[in-house]
Coordinates of N, CA and C in Angstrom, one line a residue:
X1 N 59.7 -22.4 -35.0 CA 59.5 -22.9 -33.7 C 60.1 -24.3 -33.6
X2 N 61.0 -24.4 -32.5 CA 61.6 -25.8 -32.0 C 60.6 -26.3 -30.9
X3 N 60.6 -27.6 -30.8 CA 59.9 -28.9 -29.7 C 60.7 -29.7 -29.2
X4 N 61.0 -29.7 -28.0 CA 62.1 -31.0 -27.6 C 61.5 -31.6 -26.7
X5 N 61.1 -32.7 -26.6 CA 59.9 -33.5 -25.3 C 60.9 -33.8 -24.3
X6 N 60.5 -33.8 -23.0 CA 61.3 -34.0 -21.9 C 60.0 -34.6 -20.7
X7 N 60.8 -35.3 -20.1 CA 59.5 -35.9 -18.9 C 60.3 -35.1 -17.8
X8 N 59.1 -34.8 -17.1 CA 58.9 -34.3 -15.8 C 59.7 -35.6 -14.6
X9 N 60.5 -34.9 -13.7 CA 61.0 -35.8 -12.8 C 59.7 -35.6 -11.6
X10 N 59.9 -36.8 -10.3 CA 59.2 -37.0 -9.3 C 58.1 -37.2 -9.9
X11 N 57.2 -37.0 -8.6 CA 56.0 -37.2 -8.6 C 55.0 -36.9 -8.7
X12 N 53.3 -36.5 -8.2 CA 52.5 -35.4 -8.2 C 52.4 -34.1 -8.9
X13 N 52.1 -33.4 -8.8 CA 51.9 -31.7 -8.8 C 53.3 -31.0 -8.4
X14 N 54.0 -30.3 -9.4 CA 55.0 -29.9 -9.3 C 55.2 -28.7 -9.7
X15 N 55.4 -27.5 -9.2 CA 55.2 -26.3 -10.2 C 56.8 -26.2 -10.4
X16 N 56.5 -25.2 -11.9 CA 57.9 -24.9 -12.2 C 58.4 -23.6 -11.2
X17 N 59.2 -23.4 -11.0 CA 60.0 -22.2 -10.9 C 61.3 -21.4 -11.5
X18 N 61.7 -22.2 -12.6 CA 63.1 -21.5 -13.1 C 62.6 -22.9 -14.5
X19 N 63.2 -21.8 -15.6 CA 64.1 -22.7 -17.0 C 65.1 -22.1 -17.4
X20 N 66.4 -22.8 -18.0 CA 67.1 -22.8 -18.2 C 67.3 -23.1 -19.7
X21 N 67.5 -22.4 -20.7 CA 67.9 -22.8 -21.9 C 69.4 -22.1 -22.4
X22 N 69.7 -23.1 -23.3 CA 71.1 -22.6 -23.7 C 70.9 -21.9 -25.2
X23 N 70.8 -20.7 -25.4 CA 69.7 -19.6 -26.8 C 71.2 -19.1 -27.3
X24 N 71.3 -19.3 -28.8 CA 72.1 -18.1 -29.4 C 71.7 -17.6 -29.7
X25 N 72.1 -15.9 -30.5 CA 71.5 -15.1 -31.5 C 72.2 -14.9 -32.5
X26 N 71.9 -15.8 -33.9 CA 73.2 -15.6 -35.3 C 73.4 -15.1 -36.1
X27 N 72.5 -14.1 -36.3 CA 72.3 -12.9 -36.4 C 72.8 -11.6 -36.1
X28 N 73.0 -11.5 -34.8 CA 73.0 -10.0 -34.1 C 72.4 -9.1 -33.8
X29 N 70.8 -9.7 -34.2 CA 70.0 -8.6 -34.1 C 68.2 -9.5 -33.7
X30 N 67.6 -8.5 -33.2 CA 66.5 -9.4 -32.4 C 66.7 -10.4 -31.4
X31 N 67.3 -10.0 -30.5 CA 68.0 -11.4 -29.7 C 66.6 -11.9 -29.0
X32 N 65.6 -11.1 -29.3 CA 64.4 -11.7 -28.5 C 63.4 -13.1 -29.0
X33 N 62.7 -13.9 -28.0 CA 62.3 -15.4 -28.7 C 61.3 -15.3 -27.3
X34 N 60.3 -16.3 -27.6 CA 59.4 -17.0 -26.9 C 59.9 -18.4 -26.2
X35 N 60.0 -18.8 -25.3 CA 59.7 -20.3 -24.6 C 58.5 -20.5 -23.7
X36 N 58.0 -21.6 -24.1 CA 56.3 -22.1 -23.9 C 56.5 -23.9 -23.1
X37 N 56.0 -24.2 -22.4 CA 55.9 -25.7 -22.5 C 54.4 -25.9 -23.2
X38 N 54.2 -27.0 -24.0 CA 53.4 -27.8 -24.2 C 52.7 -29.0 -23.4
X39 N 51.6 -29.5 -23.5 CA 51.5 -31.1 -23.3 C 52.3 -31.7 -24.2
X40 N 51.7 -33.3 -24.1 CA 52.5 -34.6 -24.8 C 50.9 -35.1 -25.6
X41 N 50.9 -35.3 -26.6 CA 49.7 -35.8 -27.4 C 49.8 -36.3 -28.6
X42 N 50.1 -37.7 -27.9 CA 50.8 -39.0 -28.9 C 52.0 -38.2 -30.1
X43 N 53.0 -37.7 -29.4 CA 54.2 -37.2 -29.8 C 54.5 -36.3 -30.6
X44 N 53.6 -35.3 -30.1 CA 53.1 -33.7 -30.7 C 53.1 -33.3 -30.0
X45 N 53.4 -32.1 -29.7 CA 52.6 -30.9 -28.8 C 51.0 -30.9 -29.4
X46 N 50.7 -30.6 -27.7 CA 49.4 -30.7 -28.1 C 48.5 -29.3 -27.8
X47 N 48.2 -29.1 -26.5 CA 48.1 -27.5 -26.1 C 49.0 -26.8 -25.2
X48 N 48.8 -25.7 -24.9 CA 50.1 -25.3 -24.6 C 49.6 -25.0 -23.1
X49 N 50.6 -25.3 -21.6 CA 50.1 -25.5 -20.8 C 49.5 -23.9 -19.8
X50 N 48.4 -23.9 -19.7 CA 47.9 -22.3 -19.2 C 49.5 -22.0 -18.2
X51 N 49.9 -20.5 -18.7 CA 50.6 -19.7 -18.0 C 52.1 -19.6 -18.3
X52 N 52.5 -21.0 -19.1 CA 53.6 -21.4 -19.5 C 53.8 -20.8 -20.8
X53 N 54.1 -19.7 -21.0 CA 54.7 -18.6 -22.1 C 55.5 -17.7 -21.4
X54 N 56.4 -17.4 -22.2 CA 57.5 -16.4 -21.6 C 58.6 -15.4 -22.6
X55 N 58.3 -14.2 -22.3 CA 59.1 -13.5 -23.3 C 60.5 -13.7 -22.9
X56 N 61.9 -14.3 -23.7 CA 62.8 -13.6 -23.2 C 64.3 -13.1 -24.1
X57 N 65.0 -12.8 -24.0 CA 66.1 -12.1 -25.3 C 67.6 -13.2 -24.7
X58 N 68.4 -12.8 -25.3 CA 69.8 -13.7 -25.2 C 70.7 -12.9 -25.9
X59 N 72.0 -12.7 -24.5 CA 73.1 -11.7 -24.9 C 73.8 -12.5 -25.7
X60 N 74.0 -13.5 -25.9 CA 75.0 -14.3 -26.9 C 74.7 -14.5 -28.2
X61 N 75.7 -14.7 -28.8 CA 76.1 -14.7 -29.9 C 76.6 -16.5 -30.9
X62 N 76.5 -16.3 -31.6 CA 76.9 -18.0 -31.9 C 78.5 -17.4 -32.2
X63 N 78.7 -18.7 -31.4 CA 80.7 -18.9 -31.9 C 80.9 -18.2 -29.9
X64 N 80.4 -17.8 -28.7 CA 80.5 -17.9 -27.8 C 80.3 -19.2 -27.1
X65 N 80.9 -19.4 -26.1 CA 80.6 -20.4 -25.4 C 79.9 -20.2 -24.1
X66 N 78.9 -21.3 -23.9 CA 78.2 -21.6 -22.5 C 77.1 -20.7 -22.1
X67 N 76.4 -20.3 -23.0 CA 75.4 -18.9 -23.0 C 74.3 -20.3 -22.0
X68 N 73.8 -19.2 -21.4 CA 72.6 -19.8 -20.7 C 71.5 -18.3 -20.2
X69 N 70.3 -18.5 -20.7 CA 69.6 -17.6 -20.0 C 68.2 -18.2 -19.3
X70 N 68.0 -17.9 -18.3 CA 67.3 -18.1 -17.3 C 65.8 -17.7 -17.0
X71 N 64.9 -17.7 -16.9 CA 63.3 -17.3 -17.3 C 63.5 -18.0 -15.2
X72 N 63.3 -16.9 -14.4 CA 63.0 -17.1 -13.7 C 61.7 -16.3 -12.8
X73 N 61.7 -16.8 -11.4 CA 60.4 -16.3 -10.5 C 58.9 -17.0 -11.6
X74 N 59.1 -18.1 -12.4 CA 58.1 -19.0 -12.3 C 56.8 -18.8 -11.2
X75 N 55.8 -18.9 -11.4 CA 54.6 -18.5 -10.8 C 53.1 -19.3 -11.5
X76 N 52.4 -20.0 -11.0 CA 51.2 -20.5 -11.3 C 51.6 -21.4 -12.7
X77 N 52.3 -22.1 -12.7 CA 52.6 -23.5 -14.1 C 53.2 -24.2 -13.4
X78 N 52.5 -25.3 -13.2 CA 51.9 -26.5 -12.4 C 52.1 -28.1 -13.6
X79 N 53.5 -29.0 -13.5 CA 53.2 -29.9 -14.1 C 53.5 -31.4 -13.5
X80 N 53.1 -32.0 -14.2 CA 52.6 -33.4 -13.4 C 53.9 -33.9 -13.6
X81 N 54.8 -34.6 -12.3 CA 55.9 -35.4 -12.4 C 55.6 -37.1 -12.9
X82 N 56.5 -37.5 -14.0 CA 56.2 -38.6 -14.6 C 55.8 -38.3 -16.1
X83 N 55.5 -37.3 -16.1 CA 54.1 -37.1 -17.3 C 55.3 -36.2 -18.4
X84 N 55.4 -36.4 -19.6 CA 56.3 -35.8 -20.5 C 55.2 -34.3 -21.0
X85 N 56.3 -33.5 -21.6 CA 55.7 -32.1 -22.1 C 56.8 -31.8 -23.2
X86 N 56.5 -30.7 -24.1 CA 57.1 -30.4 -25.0 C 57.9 -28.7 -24.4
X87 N 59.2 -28.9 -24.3 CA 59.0 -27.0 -24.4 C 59.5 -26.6 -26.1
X88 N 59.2 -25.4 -25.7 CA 59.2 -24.9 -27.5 C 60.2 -23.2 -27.0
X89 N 60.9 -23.3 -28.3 CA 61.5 -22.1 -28.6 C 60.8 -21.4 -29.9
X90 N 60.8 -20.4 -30.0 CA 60.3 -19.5 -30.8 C 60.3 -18.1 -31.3
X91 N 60.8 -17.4 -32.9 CA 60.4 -16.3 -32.6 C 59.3 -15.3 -32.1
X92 N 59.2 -14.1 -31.4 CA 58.2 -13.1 -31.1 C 57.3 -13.6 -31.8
X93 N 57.4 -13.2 -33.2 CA 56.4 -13.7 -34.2 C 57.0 -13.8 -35.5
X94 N 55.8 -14.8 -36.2 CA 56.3 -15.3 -37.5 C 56.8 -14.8 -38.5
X95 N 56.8 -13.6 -38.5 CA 57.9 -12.6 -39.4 C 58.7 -12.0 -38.5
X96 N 59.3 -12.4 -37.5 CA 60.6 -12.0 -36.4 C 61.6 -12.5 -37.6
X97 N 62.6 -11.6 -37.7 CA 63.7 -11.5 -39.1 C 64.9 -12.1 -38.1
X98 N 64.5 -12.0 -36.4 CA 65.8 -12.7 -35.9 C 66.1 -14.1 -36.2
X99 N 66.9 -14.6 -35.4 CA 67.9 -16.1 -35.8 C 68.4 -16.0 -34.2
X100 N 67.5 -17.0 -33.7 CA 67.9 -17.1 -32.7 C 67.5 -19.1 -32.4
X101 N 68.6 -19.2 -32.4 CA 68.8 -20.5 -32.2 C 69.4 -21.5 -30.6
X102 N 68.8 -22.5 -30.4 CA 69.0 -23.8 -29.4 C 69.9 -24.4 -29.6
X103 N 71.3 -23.9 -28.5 CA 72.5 -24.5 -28.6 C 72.1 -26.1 -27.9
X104 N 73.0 -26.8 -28.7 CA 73.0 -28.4 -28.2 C 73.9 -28.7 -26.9
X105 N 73.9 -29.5 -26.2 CA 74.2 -30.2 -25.0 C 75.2 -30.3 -25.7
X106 N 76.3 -30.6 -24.4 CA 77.7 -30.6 -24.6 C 78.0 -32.3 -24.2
X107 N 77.0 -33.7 -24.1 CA 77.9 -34.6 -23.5 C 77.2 -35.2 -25.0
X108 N 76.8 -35.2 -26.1 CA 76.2 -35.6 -27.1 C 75.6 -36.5 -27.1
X109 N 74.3 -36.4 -25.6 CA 73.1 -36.2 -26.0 C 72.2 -36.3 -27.4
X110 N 71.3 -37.6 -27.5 CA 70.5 -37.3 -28.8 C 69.2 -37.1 -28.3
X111 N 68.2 -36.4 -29.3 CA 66.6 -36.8 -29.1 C 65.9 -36.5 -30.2
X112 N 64.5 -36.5 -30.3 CA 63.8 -36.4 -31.3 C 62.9 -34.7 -30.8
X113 N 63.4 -33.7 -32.2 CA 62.9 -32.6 -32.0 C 62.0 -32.2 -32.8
X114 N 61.4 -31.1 -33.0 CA 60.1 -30.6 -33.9 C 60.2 -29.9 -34.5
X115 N 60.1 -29.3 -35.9 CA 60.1 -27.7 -36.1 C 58.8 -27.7 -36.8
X116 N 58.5 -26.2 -36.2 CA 57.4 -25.9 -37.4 C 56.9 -24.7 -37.9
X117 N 57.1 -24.2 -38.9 CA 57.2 -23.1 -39.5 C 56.1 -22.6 -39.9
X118 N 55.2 -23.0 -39.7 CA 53.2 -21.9 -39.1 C 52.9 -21.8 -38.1
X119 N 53.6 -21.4 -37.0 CA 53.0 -21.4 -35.8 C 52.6 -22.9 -35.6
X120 N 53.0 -23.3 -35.3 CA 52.5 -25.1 -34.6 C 51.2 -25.3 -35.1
X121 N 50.7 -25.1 -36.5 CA 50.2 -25.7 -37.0 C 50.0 -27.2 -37.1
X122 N 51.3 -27.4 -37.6 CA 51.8 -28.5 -39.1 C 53.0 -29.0 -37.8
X123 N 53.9 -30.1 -37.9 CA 55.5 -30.4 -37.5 C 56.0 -31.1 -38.2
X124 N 57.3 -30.7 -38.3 CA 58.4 -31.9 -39.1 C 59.1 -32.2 -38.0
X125 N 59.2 -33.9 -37.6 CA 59.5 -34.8 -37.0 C 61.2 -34.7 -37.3
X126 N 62.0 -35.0 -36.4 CA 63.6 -34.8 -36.7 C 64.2 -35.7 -35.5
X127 N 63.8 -37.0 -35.7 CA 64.4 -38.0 -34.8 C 66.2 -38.0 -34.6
X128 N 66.3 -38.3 -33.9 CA 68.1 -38.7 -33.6 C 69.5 -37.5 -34.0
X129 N 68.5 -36.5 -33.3 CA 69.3 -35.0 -33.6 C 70.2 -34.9 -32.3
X130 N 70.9 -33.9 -32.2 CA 72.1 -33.7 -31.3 C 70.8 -33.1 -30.1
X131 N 70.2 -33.4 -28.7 CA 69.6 -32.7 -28.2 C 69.9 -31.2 -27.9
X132 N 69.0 -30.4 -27.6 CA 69.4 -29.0 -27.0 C 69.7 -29.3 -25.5
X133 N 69.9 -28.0 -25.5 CA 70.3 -27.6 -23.8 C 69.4 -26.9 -22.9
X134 N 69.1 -27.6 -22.4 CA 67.8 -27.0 -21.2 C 67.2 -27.6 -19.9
X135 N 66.9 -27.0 -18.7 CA 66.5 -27.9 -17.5 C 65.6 -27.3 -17.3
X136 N 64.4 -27.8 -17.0 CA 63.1 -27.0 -16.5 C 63.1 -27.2 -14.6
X137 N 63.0 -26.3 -13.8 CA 63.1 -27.0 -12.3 C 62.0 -26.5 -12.1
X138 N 61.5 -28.1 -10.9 CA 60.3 -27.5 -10.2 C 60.7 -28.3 -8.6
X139 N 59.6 -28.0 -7.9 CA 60.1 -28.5 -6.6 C 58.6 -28.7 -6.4
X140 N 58.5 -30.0 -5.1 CA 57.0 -30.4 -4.7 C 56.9 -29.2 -4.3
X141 N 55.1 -29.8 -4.3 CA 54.2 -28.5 -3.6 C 54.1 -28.2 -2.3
X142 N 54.1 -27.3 -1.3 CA 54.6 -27.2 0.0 C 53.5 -28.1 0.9
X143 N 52.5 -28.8 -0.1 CA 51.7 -29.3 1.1 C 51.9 -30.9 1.0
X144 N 52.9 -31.1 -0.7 CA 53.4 -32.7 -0.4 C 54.6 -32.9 0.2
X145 N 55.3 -31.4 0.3 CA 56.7 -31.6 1.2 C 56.4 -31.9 2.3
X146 N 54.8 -30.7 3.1 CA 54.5 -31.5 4.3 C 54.6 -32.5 4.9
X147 N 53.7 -33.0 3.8 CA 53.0 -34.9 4.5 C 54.4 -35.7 4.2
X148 N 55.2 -35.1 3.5 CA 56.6 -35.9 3.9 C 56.9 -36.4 5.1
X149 N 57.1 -34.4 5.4 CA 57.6 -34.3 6.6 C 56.7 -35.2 7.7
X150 N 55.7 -34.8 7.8 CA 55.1 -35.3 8.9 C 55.1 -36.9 8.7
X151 N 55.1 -37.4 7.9 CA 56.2 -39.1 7.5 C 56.7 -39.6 8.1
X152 N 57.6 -38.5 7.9 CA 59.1 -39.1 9.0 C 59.3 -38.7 10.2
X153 N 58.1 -37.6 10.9 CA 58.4 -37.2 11.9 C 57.4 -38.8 13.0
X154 N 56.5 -39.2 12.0 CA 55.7 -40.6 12.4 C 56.7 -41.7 12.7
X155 N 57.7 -41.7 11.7 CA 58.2 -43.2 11.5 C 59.3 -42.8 12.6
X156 N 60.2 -41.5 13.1 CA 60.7 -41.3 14.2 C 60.5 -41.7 15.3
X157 N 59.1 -41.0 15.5 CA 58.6 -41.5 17.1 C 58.1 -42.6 16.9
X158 N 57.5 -43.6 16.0 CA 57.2 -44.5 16.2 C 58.8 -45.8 16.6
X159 N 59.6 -45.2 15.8 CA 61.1 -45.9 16.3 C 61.4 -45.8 17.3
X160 N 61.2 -44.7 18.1 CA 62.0 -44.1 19.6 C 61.0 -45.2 20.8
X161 N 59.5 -45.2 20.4 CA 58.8 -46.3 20.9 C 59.1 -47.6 20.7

């Protein structure tokens, strides 16, 4: 299992809807893996956030370029903008014989990653590694896009006055 911490952009209550990771498989076989977000707890994952687990596979191969697979239609995983989280790669399970590995960012990108080889037991710390490749998207909640809106629909008419 890999950990790469990343902070949440904006503000408030944000749910996810789409991630993006860049997965090989070096192997050839089992292309299938887990991706999970975590909390942040003093620079551990800490627990894993309700709902944020996701099964998914990857047609590529290592020695291809630009693989990206997508975990989309996000539903009920809700995270705080500002607030950092860990996401995690992972085999199915701990005797998954696949090799399925987290291609690195192409502008060379560094960060501090995690591995841990009991189920997130235990971590080995791995500061100043080539970061992976991944975007987590979320967008405000429709009731803070609201009060946006109705914001500027205030600061309008109060201009026109």
């Amino acid at each position: 299992m890999i950990a790469e911490l990343f902070t949440v952009a904006g503000t408030g209550s944000l749910p996810v809807w789409q991630i993006d990771l860049a997965v090989l498989n070096a192997n050839s076989s089992l292309p299938t893996f887990t991706a999970s977000i975590w909390t942040d707890v003093g620079g551990l994952p800490g627990v894993q956030v309700p709902g944020a687990f996701w099964n998914a596979s990857t047609p590529y191969v290592v020695g291809t370029c630009c693989s990206l697979v997508s975990i989309q239609g996000i539903t009920n995983v809700t995270l705080t903008g500002g607030s950092q989280y860990f996401l995690t790669l992972a085999p199915v399970n701990l005797s998954d014989s696949g090799l399925n590995v987290w291609a690195y960012n192409s502008v060379g990108a560094t960060a501090t990653y995690l591995d841990s080889v009991d189920g997130a037991a235990s971590w080995i710390v791995e500061p100043n590694q080539p970061a992976t490749a991944f975007d987590v998207l979320s967008t405000p909640e429709p009731t803070t896009t609201a009060l946006l809106g109705l914001g500027f629909i205030a600061v309008m008419i109060s201009r026109r006055r």
